[in-house]
Amino acid sequence: MIQAADALGIKISYEDRIFSATLPGLLPKRRLHTNMAFLRDPLHAALKEFLKGHEVEPYKECVVCFCFVYDRSLPKRRVKDYDNLELKTILDVISTYVLFDDSGLYCDSHYTTELGETDQIIVTIMEKNRFPEWLMNREKHKITISENM
């Protein structure tokens, strides 16, 4: 599964109490009920491997940010509605390793879309008090869809 994670381009990082998982932009639409094992199992393996060498204290009160990056060279019509993506499986896997609980009592969520070099999904988790500064820094550097229309 580690080889599958590498082939999918799954990358995990943890720096300055900010956790990040970069995943391929392969999420199926939620209503298709697609088996997510192709992503779930490699993500489990990558997280397990990463945590062997990194101590990540589970987040209790946090913000989970989903950033959908779309390849800027491809048509913009590919951009999907946030509620049409299968995110539950990803959050369930990640929460097993780094969250106290993924309930709305403990976690806020933030969704954003931007353009980049390749399709990918970046899941970033941080304590709630870190979110405003993180968001401000991210907004300064991202290329939004509306800037390229």
PDB file of C-alpha atoms in Angstrom:
ATOM      1  CA  MET A   1       0.000   0.000   0.000  1.00  0.00           C
ATOM      2  CA  ILE A   2       2.933   2.359   0.542  1.00  0.00           C
ATOM      3  CA  GLN A   3       3.857   1.901  -3.116  1.00  0.00           C
ATOM      4  CA  ALA A   4       0.261   2.645  -4.076  1.00  0.00           C
ATOM      5  CA  ALA A   5       0.380   5.811  -1.929  1.00  0.00           C
ATOM      6  CA  ASP A   6       3.566   6.870  -3.702  1.00  0.00           C
ATOM      7  CA  ALA A   7       2.035   6.124  -7.125  1.00  0.00           C
ATOM      8  CA  LEU A   8      -1.042   8.213  -6.220  1.00  0.00           C
ATOM      9  CA  GLY A   9       1.176  11.070  -5.055  1.00  0.00           C
ATOM     10  CA  ILE A  10      -0.097  11.007  -1.465  1.00  0.00           C
ATOM     11  CA  LYS A  11       2.090  13.233   0.679  1.00  0.00           C
ATOM     12  CA  ILE A  12       1.771  13.832   4.405  1.00  0.00           C
ATOM     13  CA  SER A  13       3.415  16.658   6.342  1.00  0.00           C
ATOM     14  CA  TYR A  14       3.314  18.088   9.829  1.00  0.00           C
ATOM     15  CA  GLU A  15       5.035  21.342  10.623  1.00  0.00           C
ATOM     16  CA  ASP A  16       4.457  23.917  13.325  1.00  0.00           C
ATOM     17  CA  ARG A  17       1.307  22.059  14.534  1.00  0.00           C
ATOM     18  CA  ILE A  18      -0.236  22.162  11.050  1.00  0.00           C
ATOM     19  CA  PHE A  19      -1.041  18.794   9.510  1.00  0.00           C
ATOM     20  CA  SER A  20      -1.384  18.429   5.750  1.00  0.00           C
ATOM     21  CA  ALA A  21      -2.253  15.560   3.411  1.00  0.00           C
ATOM     22  CA  THR A  22      -1.962  16.023  -0.342  1.00  0.00           C
ATOM     23  CA  LEU A  23      -4.075  13.622  -2.355  1.00  0.00           C
ATOM     24  CA  PRO A  24      -4.738  13.112  -6.048  1.00  0.00           C
ATOM     25  CA  GLY A  25      -7.731  14.922  -7.503  1.00  0.00           C
ATOM     26  CA  LEU A  26      -9.557  11.657  -8.125  1.00  0.00           C
ATOM     27  CA  LEU A  27     -12.636  11.940  -5.951  1.00  0.00           C
ATOM     28  CA  PRO A  28     -15.757  10.530  -7.506  1.00  0.00           C
ATOM     29  CA  LYS A  29     -19.105  12.246  -7.218  1.00  0.00           C
ATOM     30  CA  ARG A  30     -20.840  11.343  -3.985  1.00  0.00           C
ATOM     31  CA  ARG A  31     -23.996   9.976  -5.569  1.00  0.00           C
ATOM     32  CA  LEU A  32     -22.087   7.376  -7.608  1.00  0.00           C
ATOM     33  CA  HIS A  33     -21.361   5.294  -4.465  1.00  0.00           C
ATOM     34  CA  THR A  34     -17.941   4.371  -5.816  1.00  0.00           C
ATOM     35  CA  ASN A  35     -15.749   2.118  -3.712  1.00  0.00           C
ATOM     36  CA  MET A  36     -13.114   4.432  -2.246  1.00  0.00           C
ATOM     37  CA  ALA A  37     -10.677   1.609  -1.357  1.00  0.00           C
ATOM     38  CA  PHE A  38      -8.362   2.755  -4.178  1.00  0.00           C
ATOM     39  CA  LEU A  39      -7.672   5.897  -2.120  1.00  0.00           C
ATOM     40  CA  ARG A  40      -8.683   4.887   1.409  1.00  0.00           C
ATOM     41  CA  ASP A  41      -6.233   1.998   1.807  1.00  0.00           C
ATOM     42  CA  PRO A  42      -3.132   3.804   0.466  1.00  0.00           C
ATOM     43  CA  LEU A  43      -4.017   6.842   2.605  1.00  0.00           C
ATOM     44  CA  HIS A  44      -4.223   4.616   5.699  1.00  0.00           C
ATOM     45  CA  ALA A  45      -0.816   3.153   4.855  1.00  0.00           C
ATOM     46  CA  ALA A  46       0.757   6.566   4.218  1.00  0.00           C
ATOM     47  CA  LEU A  47      -0.578   7.972   7.498  1.00  0.00           C
ATOM     48  CA  LYS A  48       0.546   4.934   9.470  1.00  0.00           C
ATOM     49  CA  GLU A  49       4.024   5.136   7.941  1.00  0.00           C
ATOM     50  CA  PHE A  50       4.288   8.896   8.496  1.00  0.00           C
ATOM     51  CA  LEU A  51       3.274   8.625  12.140  1.00  0.00           C
ATOM     52  CA  LYS A  52       6.036   6.092  12.827  1.00  0.00           C
ATOM     53  CA  GLY A  53       8.488   8.971  12.559  1.00  0.00           C
ATOM     54  CA  HIS A  54       6.356  11.929  13.662  1.00  0.00           C
ATOM     55  CA  GLU A  55       4.463  12.531  16.853  1.00  0.00           C
ATOM     56  CA  VAL A  56       1.182  14.263  16.103  1.00  0.00           C
ATOM     57  CA  GLU A  57      -0.981  15.057  19.097  1.00  0.00           C
ATOM     58  CA  PRO A  58      -4.624  14.567  18.088  1.00  0.00           C
ATOM     59  CA  TYR A  59      -6.465  17.818  17.443  1.00  0.00           C
ATOM     60  CA  LYS A  60      -9.465  18.388  19.684  1.00  0.00           C
ATOM     61  CA  GLU A  61     -10.686  21.832  18.544  1.00  0.00           C
ATOM     62  CA  CYS A  62      -9.590  22.407  14.989  1.00  0.00           C
ATOM     63  CA  VAL A  63     -10.365  23.564  11.483  1.00  0.00           C
ATOM     64  CA  VAL A  64     -10.227  21.055   8.641  1.00  0.00           C
ATOM     65  CA  CYS A  65      -9.535  22.773   5.324  1.00  0.00           C
ATOM     66  CA  PHE A  66     -10.219  21.104   1.984  1.00  0.00           C
ATOM     67  CA  CYS A  67      -8.443  22.835  -0.880  1.00  0.00           C
ATOM     68  CA  PHE A  68      -9.380  21.576  -4.336  1.00  0.00           C
ATOM     69  CA  VAL A  69      -6.684  22.415  -6.844  1.00  0.00           C
ATOM     70  CA  TYR A  70      -7.546  22.088 -10.520  1.00  0.00           C
ATOM     71  CA  ASP A  71      -5.043  21.998 -13.356  1.00  0.00           C
ATOM     72  CA  ARG A  72      -5.204  25.498 -14.841  1.00  0.00           C
ATOM     73  CA  SER A  73      -4.503  24.197 -18.365  1.00  0.00           C
ATOM     74  CA  LEU A  74      -7.718  22.147 -18.435  1.00  0.00           C
ATOM     75  CA  PRO A  75     -11.314  23.403 -18.924  1.00  0.00           C
ATOM     76  CA  LYS A  76     -12.894  25.197 -15.966  1.00  0.00           C
ATOM     77  CA  ARG A  77     -16.131  23.222 -16.391  1.00  0.00           C
ATOM     78  CA  ARG A  78     -14.359  20.369 -14.561  1.00  0.00           C
ATOM     79  CA  VAL A  79     -14.727  22.217 -11.252  1.00  0.00           C
ATOM     80  CA  LYS A  80     -17.250  20.367  -9.085  1.00  0.00           C
ATOM     81  CA  ASP A  81     -19.624  21.528  -6.379  1.00  0.00           C
ATOM     82  CA  TYR A  82     -18.202  20.866  -2.911  1.00  0.00           C
ATOM     83  CA  ASP A  83     -21.254  18.900  -1.838  1.00  0.00           C
ATOM     84  CA  ASN A  84     -20.909  16.541  -4.799  1.00  0.00           C
ATOM     85  CA  LEU A  85     -17.531  15.157  -3.745  1.00  0.00           C
ATOM     86  CA  GLU A  86     -16.877  12.071  -1.671  1.00  0.00           C
ATOM     87  CA  LEU A  87     -15.039  13.671   1.258  1.00  0.00           C
ATOM     88  CA  LYS A  88     -16.406  11.614   4.135  1.00  0.00           C
ATOM     89  CA  THR A  89     -14.110   8.662   3.466  1.00  0.00           C
ATOM     90  CA  ILE A  90     -11.027  10.879   3.429  1.00  0.00           C
ATOM     91  CA  LEU A  91     -11.974  12.647   6.637  1.00  0.00           C
ATOM     92  CA  ASP A  92     -12.822   9.341   8.329  1.00  0.00           C
ATOM     93  CA  VAL A  93      -9.369   7.956   7.514  1.00  0.00           C
ATOM     94  CA  ILE A  94      -7.499  11.079   8.593  1.00  0.00           C
ATOM     95  CA  SER A  95      -9.565  11.495  11.761  1.00  0.00           C
ATOM     96  CA  THR A  96      -8.547   8.009  12.897  1.00  0.00           C
ATOM     97  CA  TYR A  97      -4.961   9.231  13.133  1.00  0.00           C
ATOM     98  CA  VAL A  98      -5.001  12.942  13.964  1.00  0.00           C
ATOM     99  CA  LEU A  99      -8.396  14.043  15.290  1.00  0.00           C
ATOM    100  CA  PHE A 100     -10.018  13.563  18.673  1.00  0.00           C
ATOM    101  CA  ASP A 101     -13.345  13.449  16.839  1.00  0.00           C
ATOM    102  CA  ASP A 102     -14.555  14.792  13.490  1.00  0.00           C
ATOM    103  CA  SER A 103     -17.886  15.954  14.916  1.00  0.00           C
ATOM    104  CA  GLY A 104     -19.019  19.523  14.387  1.00  0.00           C
ATOM    105  CA  LEU A 105     -18.629  19.942  18.145  1.00  0.00           C
ATOM    106  CA  TYR A 106     -14.852  19.787  17.690  1.00  0.00           C
ATOM    107  CA  CYS A 107     -14.114  20.598  14.067  1.00  0.00           C
ATOM    108  CA  ASP A 108     -14.968  23.472  11.791  1.00  0.00           C
ATOM    109  CA  SER A 109     -14.515  23.009   8.061  1.00  0.00           C
ATOM    110  CA  HIS A 110     -13.394  25.291   5.262  1.00  0.00           C
ATOM    111  CA  TYR A 111     -13.563  24.617   1.508  1.00  0.00           C
ATOM    112  CA  THR A 112     -11.720  26.457  -1.217  1.00  0.00           C
ATOM    113  CA  THR A 113     -10.912  25.976  -4.886  1.00  0.00           C
ATOM    114  CA  GLU A 114      -7.872  27.241  -6.752  1.00  0.00           C
ATOM    115  CA  LEU A 115      -5.876  26.662  -9.903  1.00  0.00           C
ATOM    116  CA  GLY A 116      -2.497  24.973  -9.989  1.00  0.00           C
ATOM    117  CA  GLU A 117      -0.156  22.815 -11.992  1.00  0.00           C
ATOM    118  CA  THR A 118      -2.050  19.572 -11.415  1.00  0.00           C
ATOM    119  CA  ASP A 119      -5.305  18.293  -9.962  1.00  0.00           C
ATOM    120  CA  GLN A 120      -4.990  17.568  -6.265  1.00  0.00           C
ATOM    121  CA  ILE A 121      -6.755  17.874  -2.956  1.00  0.00           C
ATOM    122  CA  ILE A 122      -4.945  19.305   0.023  1.00  0.00           C
ATOM    123  CA  VAL A 123      -6.424  18.586   3.434  1.00  0.00           C
ATOM    124  CA  THR A 124      -4.967  20.850   6.108  1.00  0.00           C
ATOM    125  CA  ILE A 125      -5.778  20.639   9.809  1.00  0.00           C
ATOM    126  CA  MET A 126      -4.872  23.171  12.471  1.00  0.00           C
ATOM    127  CA  GLU A 127      -6.020  24.494  15.798  1.00  0.00           C
ATOM    128  CA  LYS A 128      -8.861  27.007  15.452  1.00  0.00           C
ATOM    129  CA  ASN A 129      -6.778  29.949  16.671  1.00  0.00           C
ATOM    130  CA  ARG A 130      -4.247  29.342  13.843  1.00  0.00           C
ATOM    131  CA  PHE A 131      -6.829  29.418  11.050  1.00  0.00           C
ATOM    132  CA  PRO A 132      -7.189  33.214  10.455  1.00  0.00           C
ATOM    133  CA  GLU A 133      -3.445  33.694   9.920  1.00  0.00           C
ATOM    134  CA  TRP A 134      -3.161  30.544   7.801  1.00  0.00           C
ATOM    135  CA  LEU A 135      -6.075  31.673   5.624  1.00  0.00           C
ATOM    136  CA  MET A 136      -4.689  35.183   5.189  1.00  0.00           C
ATOM    137  CA  ASN A 137      -1.300  33.801   4.075  1.00  0.00           C
ATOM    138  CA  ARG A 138      -2.944  31.309   1.707  1.00  0.00           C
ATOM    139  CA  GLU A 139      -5.164  33.961   0.130  1.00  0.00           C
ATOM    140  CA  LYS A 140      -2.110  36.083  -0.690  1.00  0.00           C
ATOM    141  CA  HIS A 141      -0.538  33.309  -2.768  1.00  0.00           C
ATOM    142  CA  LYS A 142      -3.309  31.357  -4.428  1.00  0.00           C
ATOM    143  CA  ILE A 143      -4.678  31.750  -7.926  1.00  0.00           C
ATOM    144  CA  THR A 144      -8.449  31.622  -7.795  1.00  0.00           C
ATOM    145  CA  ILE A 145     -10.795  30.488 -10.529  1.00  0.00           C
ATOM    146  CA  SER A 146     -12.341  33.952 -10.811  1.00  0.00           C
ATOM    147  CA  GLU A 147      -8.943  35.577 -11.444  1.00  0.00           C
ATOM    148  CA  ASN A 148      -8.553  33.476 -14.593  1.00  0.00           C
ATOM    149  CA  MET A 149     -12.000  33.884 -16.126  1.00  0.00           C
TER     150      MET A 149
END
